Coordinates of C-alpha atoms in Angstrom, one line a residue:
M29 CA 4.1 17.4 -23.6
S30 CA 4.4 15.5 -26.9
A31 CA 1.6 13.0 -27.8
F32 CA 1.8 9.7 -26.1
P33 CA -0.1 6.6 -27.2
Q34 CA -3.3 5.8 -25.4
A35 CA -3.9 2.7 -23.3
D36 CA -5.6 -0.2 -25.0
P37 CA -8.8 -1.3 -23.1
E38 CA -8.9 -4.7 -24.8
R39 CA -5.3 -5.5 -23.9
L40 CA -5.8 -4.3 -20.3
W41 CA -8.9 -6.5 -20.0
S42 CA -7.0 -9.5 -21.4
T43 CA -4.1 -8.9 -19.1
L44 CA -6.5 -8.6 -16.1
Q45 CA -8.3 -11.8 -17.0
T46 CA -5.0 -13.7 -17.1
M47 CA -4.4 -12.6 -13.5
A48 CA -8.0 -13.4 -12.4
A49 CA -7.5 -17.0 -13.5
L50 CA -4.8 -17.4 -10.9
S51 CA -7.2 -18.2 -8.1
E52 CA -8.3 -20.9 -5.7
P53 CA -11.5 -22.7 -6.7
G54 CA -14.8 -21.1 -5.7
G55 CA -16.6 -17.8 -6.2
G56 CA -14.6 -14.7 -7.0
V57 CA -10.8 -14.5 -6.7
T58 CA -8.9 -16.0 -3.8
R59 CA -5.2 -15.4 -4.1
L60 CA -3.9 -15.0 -0.6
A61 CA -0.7 -13.3 0.7
Y62 CA 2.4 -15.4 0.6
T63 CA 0.9 -18.4 -1.2
R64 CA 2.0 -20.2 -4.4
L65 CA -0.8 -18.5 -6.3
E66 CA 0.4 -15.0 -5.2
R67 CA 3.9 -15.9 -6.3
A68 CA 2.7 -17.2 -9.6
A69 CA 1.0 -13.8 -10.1
H70 CA 4.3 -12.1 -9.4
E71 CA 6.1 -14.4 -11.8
Q72 CA 3.6 -13.4 -14.5
F73 CA 4.0 -9.8 -13.8
A74 CA 7.8 -10.2 -14.0
A75 CA 7.5 -11.9 -17.3
W76 CA 5.4 -9.2 -18.8
M77 CA 7.7 -6.5 -17.5
S78 CA 10.8 -8.3 -18.9
D79 CA 9.1 -8.3 -22.3
T80 CA 9.1 -4.5 -22.2
G81 CA 12.8 -4.3 -21.6
C82 CA 12.7 -3.7 -17.9
E83 CA 15.3 -5.1 -15.4
V84 CA 13.3 -7.2 -12.9
R85 CA 14.2 -8.2 -9.4
V86 CA 12.3 -9.6 -6.4
D87 CA 13.3 -8.0 -3.1
S88 CA 13.7 -9.8 0.2
A89 CA 10.0 -9.1 1.2
G90 CA 8.7 -10.6 -2.0
N91 CA 7.9 -7.4 -3.8
T92 CA 8.6 -7.5 -7.5
I93 CA 10.3 -4.4 -8.9
A94 CA 10.9 -3.7 -12.6
T95 CA 13.1 -0.8 -13.6
R96 CA 13.1 0.9 -17.0
P97 CA 16.3 3.0 -17.4
G98 CA 16.2 6.6 -18.4
R99 CA 18.7 8.8 -20.3
N100 CA 20.4 9.4 -17.0
D101 CA 20.6 7.7 -13.7
G102 CA 18.9 9.3 -10.7
P103 CA 15.8 9.1 -8.5
A104 CA 13.0 7.2 -10.2
V105 CA 9.3 7.8 -10.5
G106 CA 7.4 4.7 -9.5
T107 CA 4.0 3.1 -9.8
G108 CA 2.3 -0.1 -8.9
S109 CA -0.1 -1.9 -6.5
H110 CA -0.6 -5.4 -5.2
L111 CA -1.4 -8.8 -6.6
D112 CA -3.0 -10.7 -3.6
S113 CA -6.7 -10.7 -2.8
V114 CA -9.1 -11.3 0.0
Y115 CA -11.1 -14.5 0.3
H116 CA -13.6 -14.6 -2.6
G117 CA -12.8 -11.1 -3.7
G118 CA -12.9 -9.3 -7.1
R119 CA -10.6 -9.2 -10.0
F120 CA -9.9 -5.5 -9.9
D121 CA -8.7 -4.7 -6.4
G122 CA -4.9 -4.2 -6.6
I123 CA -4.8 -5.8 -10.0
A124 CA -6.1 -2.7 -11.7
G125 CA -3.0 -0.8 -10.6
T126 CA -0.5 -3.5 -11.4
M127 CA -2.1 -4.1 -14.9
A128 CA -2.1 -0.3 -15.5
A129 CA 1.6 -0.4 -14.7
V130 CA 2.2 -3.2 -17.2
E131 CA 0.3 -1.2 -19.8
V132 CA 2.3 2.0 -19.2
A133 CA 5.5 0.0 -19.6
R134 CA 4.2 -1.6 -22.8
L135 CA 3.3 1.8 -24.2
L136 CA 6.7 3.2 -23.4
H137 CA 8.4 0.2 -25.0
E138 CA 6.2 0.3 -28.1
S139 CA 6.5 4.0 -28.7
G140 CA 10.3 4.1 -28.0
T141 CA 9.8 6.7 -25.3
V142 CA 12.9 7.3 -23.2
T143 CA 12.4 9.2 -20.0
E144 CA 15.0 11.5 -18.4
L145 CA 15.4 9.3 -15.3
P146 CA 14.4 5.7 -14.5
L147 CA 10.9 4.5 -14.0
R148 CA 10.0 1.7 -11.6
F149 CA 7.0 -0.6 -11.7
V150 CA 6.2 -2.4 -8.5
A151 CA 4.0 -5.4 -7.6
F152 CA 3.8 -5.3 -3.8
A153 CA 3.4 -8.5 -1.8
A154 CA 0.7 -9.2 0.8
E155 CA -1.3 -6.0 0.7
E156 CA -4.5 -7.5 1.9
G157 CA -5.0 -8.1 5.6
A158 CA -7.4 -11.0 5.0
R159 CA -5.0 -13.8 5.8
F160 CA -2.9 -12.4 8.7
G161 CA -4.9 -9.4 9.9
Q162 CA -2.0 -7.1 8.9
A163 CA -2.5 -5.0 5.7
C164 CA 0.3 -3.8 3.4
C165 CA 3.0 -6.2 4.6
G166 CA 5.2 -5.8 1.5
S167 CA 4.9 -2.0 1.4
K168 CA 5.4 -1.7 5.1
L169 CA 8.7 -3.6 4.8
A170 CA 9.7 -1.4 1.9
A171 CA 8.9 1.7 4.0
G172 CA 10.9 0.2 7.0
L173 CA 7.8 0.1 9.2
S174 CA 7.7 -3.5 10.2
A175 CA 9.6 -5.1 13.1
R176 CA 11.0 -8.7 12.7
A177 CA 8.9 -9.9 15.7
E178 CA 5.6 -9.0 13.9
L179 CA 6.3 -11.7 11.3
D180 CA 6.3 -14.4 14.0
E181 CA 3.3 -12.9 15.8
R182 CA 0.9 -12.6 12.9
R183 CA -1.0 -15.9 12.2
D184 CA -3.7 -16.9 9.8
R185 CA -6.8 -18.9 10.7
D186 CA -4.8 -22.2 10.4
G187 CA -2.2 -21.0 12.9
I188 CA 0.5 -20.4 10.3
S189 CA 2.7 -17.5 11.1
L190 CA 3.5 -14.8 8.6
A191 CA 7.2 -15.7 8.9
D192 CA 6.4 -19.4 8.1
A193 CA 4.2 -18.4 5.1
M194 CA 7.1 -16.4 3.7
R195 CA 9.4 -19.3 4.1
S196 CA 6.9 -21.6 2.3
V197 CA 7.3 -19.5 -0.8
G198 CA 11.1 -19.1 -0.6
I199 CA 11.3 -15.8 1.2
D200 CA 13.5 -15.5 4.2
P201 CA 11.8 -13.4 6.9
D202 CA 15.2 -12.8 8.6
R203 CA 16.2 -10.8 5.5
A204 CA 12.9 -9.1 4.9
A205 CA 14.1 -5.8 6.5
A206 CA 16.7 -5.5 3.7
S207 CA 13.9 -4.6 1.3
A208 CA 13.6 -1.1 2.9
W209 CA 13.7 1.5 0.2
D210 CA 16.4 4.2 0.0
P211 CA 14.5 7.5 -0.3
G212 CA 17.3 8.9 -2.4
E213 CA 16.5 6.4 -5.1
W214 CA 12.9 7.6 -5.6
S215 CA 11.5 11.0 -6.6
A216 CA 7.7 10.2 -6.5
F217 CA 5.3 7.3 -6.6
V218 CA 1.7 7.1 -8.1
E219 CA -0.6 4.2 -7.3
L220 CA -3.7 3.6 -9.5
H221 CA -6.5 1.7 -7.7
V222 CA -10.2 1.1 -7.9
E223 CA -12.2 3.5 -5.7
Q224 CA -14.0 0.9 -3.6
G225 CA -16.7 3.4 -3.2
S226 CA -19.4 5.1 -5.3
V227 CA -18.3 8.8 -5.4
L228 CA -16.9 8.7 -9.0
E229 CA -19.8 6.6 -10.3
T230 CA -22.4 8.9 -8.8
A231 CA -20.6 12.0 -10.2
R232 CA -20.1 10.3 -13.6
V233 CA -16.4 11.0 -13.5
D234 CA -13.9 8.5 -14.7
V235 CA -10.9 9.5 -12.5
G236 CA -10.4 10.6 -9.0
V237 CA -7.3 12.1 -7.3
V238 CA -6.8 11.2 -3.6
D239 CA -5.9 13.8 -1.0
L240 CA -6.2 11.7 2.1
I241 CA -6.1 7.9 3.1
S242 CA -8.0 6.8 6.1
G243 CA -6.3 5.2 9.1
S244 CA -7.4 1.8 10.4
T245 CA -7.3 0.0 13.8
R246 CA -7.9 -3.8 13.7
I247 CA -8.6 -5.8 16.9
E248 CA -9.3 -9.4 17.6
L249 CA -11.9 -9.8 20.3
T250 CA -12.8 -12.9 22.2
V251 CA -15.9 -13.3 24.4
L252 CA -15.6 -16.1 27.0
G253 CA -18.8 -17.5 28.4
Q254 CA -19.9 -20.9 29.5
A255 CA -20.9 -23.6 27.0
S256 CA -23.9 -25.6 28.2
H257 CA -26.9 -27.6 26.9
T258 CA -29.4 -25.5 25.1
G259 CA -32.4 -27.4 26.6
G260 CA -31.2 -27.8 30.1
T261 CA -29.9 -24.3 30.9
P262 CA -32.5 -21.7 31.8
M263 CA -32.4 -18.4 29.8
R264 CA -31.6 -16.3 32.9
G265 CA -28.8 -18.6 34.0
R266 CA -26.8 -18.4 30.8
A267 CA -23.4 -17.0 30.0
D268 CA -23.9 -17.0 26.2
A269 CA -20.8 -15.8 24.4
L270 CA -22.6 -15.4 21.1
A271 CA -25.4 -13.3 22.6
A272 CA -22.7 -11.0 24.0
A273 CA -20.8 -10.9 20.7
A274 CA -24.1 -10.1 18.9
E275 CA -24.6 -7.2 21.2
A276 CA -21.0 -6.1 20.5
V277 CA -21.6 -5.9 16.8
L278 CA -24.5 -3.5 17.4
I279 CA -22.5 -1.5 19.9
A280 CA -19.9 -0.9 17.3
E281 CA -22.5 0.0 14.7
R282 CA -24.3 2.4 17.0
L283 CA -21.1 4.3 17.9
A284 CA -20.1 4.7 14.3
L285 CA -23.6 6.1 13.6
D286 CA -23.3 8.6 16.5
P287 CA -23.0 12.2 15.1
R288 CA -19.9 12.6 17.4
H289 CA -18.2 10.0 15.3
R290 CA -19.3 11.3 11.9
G291 CA -16.7 9.8 9.5
T292 CA -15.9 6.8 11.6
R293 CA -16.5 3.3 10.1
A294 CA -16.7 0.3 12.4
S295 CA -17.2 -3.2 11.1
V296 CA -17.1 -6.8 12.2
G297 CA -16.2 -9.0 9.3
R298 CA -15.3 -12.3 10.8
M299 CA -16.7 -14.4 13.7
V300 CA -15.9 -17.9 14.9
V301 CA -18.3 -19.5 17.3
E302 CA -17.3 -22.4 19.5
P303 CA -18.1 -25.2 20.0
G304 CA -20.4 -24.7 17.0
S305 CA -23.1 -27.2 17.9
I306 CA -26.8 -26.5 17.4
T307 CA -27.6 -27.9 20.8
T308 CA -24.8 -26.2 22.8
I309 CA -24.8 -22.6 24.1
P310 CA -21.7 -21.0 22.6
G311 CA -18.9 -20.7 25.2
R312 CA -16.4 -18.8 23.1
V313 CA -16.7 -16.4 20.2
T314 CA -13.8 -14.8 18.5
F315 CA -14.4 -11.9 16.1
S316 CA -12.7 -9.0 14.3
L317 CA -13.3 -5.3 14.7
D318 CA -12.1 -2.9 12.0
V319 CA -12.3 0.9 12.8
R320 CA -11.4 3.4 10.2
D321 CA -11.3 7.2 10.2
V322 CA -9.6 10.1 8.5
D323 CA -9.1 11.7 12.0
A324 CA -6.5 9.7 14.0
D325 CA -7.7 11.0 17.4
R326 CA -11.3 10.2 16.6
Q327 CA -10.2 6.8 15.3
R328 CA -8.5 5.8 18.6
L329 CA -11.3 7.3 20.7
A330 CA -13.8 5.2 18.9
V331 CA -11.8 2.0 19.5
A332 CA -11.4 2.8 23.2
E333 CA -15.1 3.6 23.5
I334 CA -16.2 0.5 21.7
V335 CA -14.0 -1.8 23.8
A336 CA -15.1 -0.1 27.0
R337 CA -18.8 -0.6 26.1
L338 CA -18.2 -4.2 25.1
R339 CA -16.5 -5.0 28.4
A340 CA -19.5 -3.5 30.3
A341 CA -22.0 -5.5 28.1
C342 CA -20.0 -8.7 28.7
L343 CA -19.9 -8.2 32.4
R344 CA -23.6 -7.6 32.5
R345 CA -24.1 -10.9 30.6
G346 CA -21.8 -12.9 32.9
T347 CA -19.1 -13.2 30.2
R348 CA -15.6 -11.9 29.8
L349 CA -13.9 -10.0 27.0
E350 CA -10.3 -10.3 25.8
A351 CA -8.9 -7.9 23.2
R352 CA -5.7 -8.2 21.1
L353 CA -4.5 -5.4 18.8
L354 CA -3.7 -6.7 15.3
A355 CA -2.8 -3.5 13.5
D356 CA -3.0 0.3 14.0
T357 CA -2.3 2.8 11.2
S358 CA -3.0 6.5 11.2
A359 CA -4.5 8.5 8.3
V360 CA -2.1 9.9 5.8
V361 CA -2.3 13.2 4.0
L362 CA -0.7 12.8 0.6
P363 CA 1.6 15.7 -0.5
D364 CA 0.0 18.5 -2.4
W365 CA 2.8 18.9 -5.0
V366 CA 2.5 15.3 -6.3
R367 CA -1.3 15.5 -6.4
N368 CA -0.9 18.8 -8.3
E369 CA 1.2 17.1 -11.0
V370 CA -1.5 14.5 -11.4
T371 CA -4.3 17.1 -11.6
A372 CA -2.2 19.1 -14.1
A373 CA -1.9 15.9 -16.2
A374 CA -5.6 15.4 -16.0
T375 CA -6.1 19.0 -17.2
E376 CA -3.7 18.5 -20.1
L377 CA -5.7 15.3 -21.1
A378 CA -9.0 17.2 -20.8
L379 CA -10.1 14.7 -18.2
P380 CA -12.7 15.8 -15.6
Y381 CA -11.7 14.6 -12.1
R382 CA -12.7 14.6 -8.5
V383 CA -10.5 15.1 -5.5
L384 CA -11.6 12.6 -2.9
T385 CA -10.6 10.7 0.3
S386 CA -9.9 7.0 0.4
G387 CA -11.6 5.0 3.1
A388 CA -9.5 1.9 2.4
S389 CA -5.8 1.3 3.2
H390 CA -3.3 1.2 0.4
D391 CA 0.3 0.5 -0.3
A392 CA 0.6 4.2 -1.2
Q393 CA -0.1 4.9 2.5
M394 CA 3.0 3.1 3.5
V395 CA 5.5 4.1 0.9
N396 CA 4.5 7.7 1.3
R397 CA 6.8 7.5 4.4
V398 CA 9.8 7.3 2.2
V399 CA 8.7 8.7 -1.2
P400 CA 6.2 11.4 -2.0
T401 CA 3.1 9.6 -3.2
A402 CA -0.2 10.3 -5.1
M403 CA -3.2 8.0 -5.9
I404 CA -5.5 7.8 -8.9
F405 CA -8.9 6.2 -8.5
V406 CA -11.1 4.7 -11.2
P407 CA -14.8 4.0 -10.6
S408 CA -16.2 0.9 -8.9
R409 CA -19.6 0.0 -10.1
H410 CA -22.2 0.4 -7.3
G411 CA -19.2 1.1 -5.0
L412 CA -18.7 -2.7 -4.5
S413 CA -15.3 -4.1 -3.7
H414 CA -13.9 -7.2 -1.9
V415 CA -16.7 -9.2 -3.6
P416 CA -17.0 -11.2 -6.9
E417 CA -19.3 -8.5 -8.2
E418 CA -16.5 -5.9 -8.1
W419 CA -16.4 -4.2 -11.5
T420 CA -14.7 -1.4 -13.4
E421 CA -15.3 -0.8 -17.1
P422 CA -12.1 -1.6 -19.2
A423 CA -12.6 1.8 -20.9
Q424 CA -12.5 3.5 -17.5
L425 CA -9.4 1.6 -16.5
A426 CA -7.8 2.7 -19.8
V427 CA -8.6 6.4 -19.0
G428 CA -7.0 6.0 -15.6
T429 CA -4.0 4.4 -17.2
D430 CA -3.7 7.3 -19.6
L431 CA -3.7 9.7 -16.6
L432 CA -1.1 7.5 -14.8
A433 CA 1.2 7.6 -17.8
A434 CA 0.9 11.3 -18.2
S435 CA 1.5 11.9 -14.5
M436 CA 4.6 9.8 -14.5
L437 CA 6.0 11.6 -17.5
R438 CA 5.3 15.0 -15.8
L439 CA 6.9 13.8 -12.6
D440 CA 9.9 12.5 -14.5
A441 CA 10.4 15.8 -16.2
R442 CA 10.1 17.6 -12.9
A443 CA 12.7 15.3 -11.2
A444 CA 15.1 15.8 -14.1
M445 CA 14.7 19.6 -13.9
L446 CA 15.4 19.6 -10.1
A447 CA 18.4 17.3 -10.6
A448 CA 19.8 19.6 -13.2
E449 CA 19.3 22.7 -11.0
S450 CA 20.9 20.9 -8.1
A451 CA 23.9 20.0 -10.3
T452 CA 24.2 23.6 -11.5
T453 CA 24.0 25.0 -7.9
G454 CA 26.5 22.5 -6.7
G455 CA 28.9 23.4 -9.5
A456 CA 28.5 27.1 -8.8
A457 CA 29.2 26.6 -5.1

């Protein structure tokens, strides 16, 4: 492979900082799914990609797709990630991958490199589940995995449906299914992302290659008790919804720590207590449960066991439990052959790497249903993510971007070779 220019850490940092500024006030970055701020980020991404000579379009789900033509038409190699954030999150989650995509496009443009087949650079909409409880909305629609009814059912904490949020930014939910990708138009996809764990930092390795992405089951749980006066109600006569919910949190933690569930992660990240008065026993508590695992059977078993134990605890406390499934995704094994091209590129660049599993959900997990996909990780300092302290050194992001570019060029060459062989075979027949 001929020499290709290296990514510029300072330019990557500047680009990333521009995106970080598109945030609601307060600590960290808040740029929620299907809001004006998220769309502003997509518009900035589109402008940068247009400057590199790409043809840019926004699909019917709100995903922004930039295409750089190759010498010939044919199935494209793609890359990208997302631009939305959680509440008060960091500046790298999702953005690292989209800014790496921008940098690769710039390097191709500046060096005059022309690939054999097209390349595509994607900014997915609404990857984070923070607002609606459903992760990877844009990429699920691209993969043809979302039903129209889900867009009306998913609601944020203000009661706004996912469909109405889409309408508020000019996206028609009735047309969202038209964003589904045609597998014949893609040859491979590679997503760069921050690790959101500490494996790479501990190993002092700048890049990781993902073999497996964990599944996730998300449930909204509501404990119904009896609100009453804190002074007038005896301790043994209470139906305290918060006490039951507090026990529920520990039940989930204990199960995930059980050796039988080694590898399971169970978390409660949000809790709403009603009526929320210092002198009133809580009568209603609504909270989230997020269970993740690389083993789909163990994941579902853990959820079933946790809910069963919660029901028993609530019954014992004179309260009642209601459960509503928000999302359920199985673990995904990424195809060996795409990963092998990425590791071969790392070897060519003399980059040490680690093969590791992702505990988080990603757009790659969804689009892998229609296009063979790989993931590249770059280190997260102290393993922190979804918090303002999230950090990856610009130099590490540049190394990951170099690996991304090299991987895309290898995958393009492979796709072109297979296309030529197919044409020859077809001609001989």
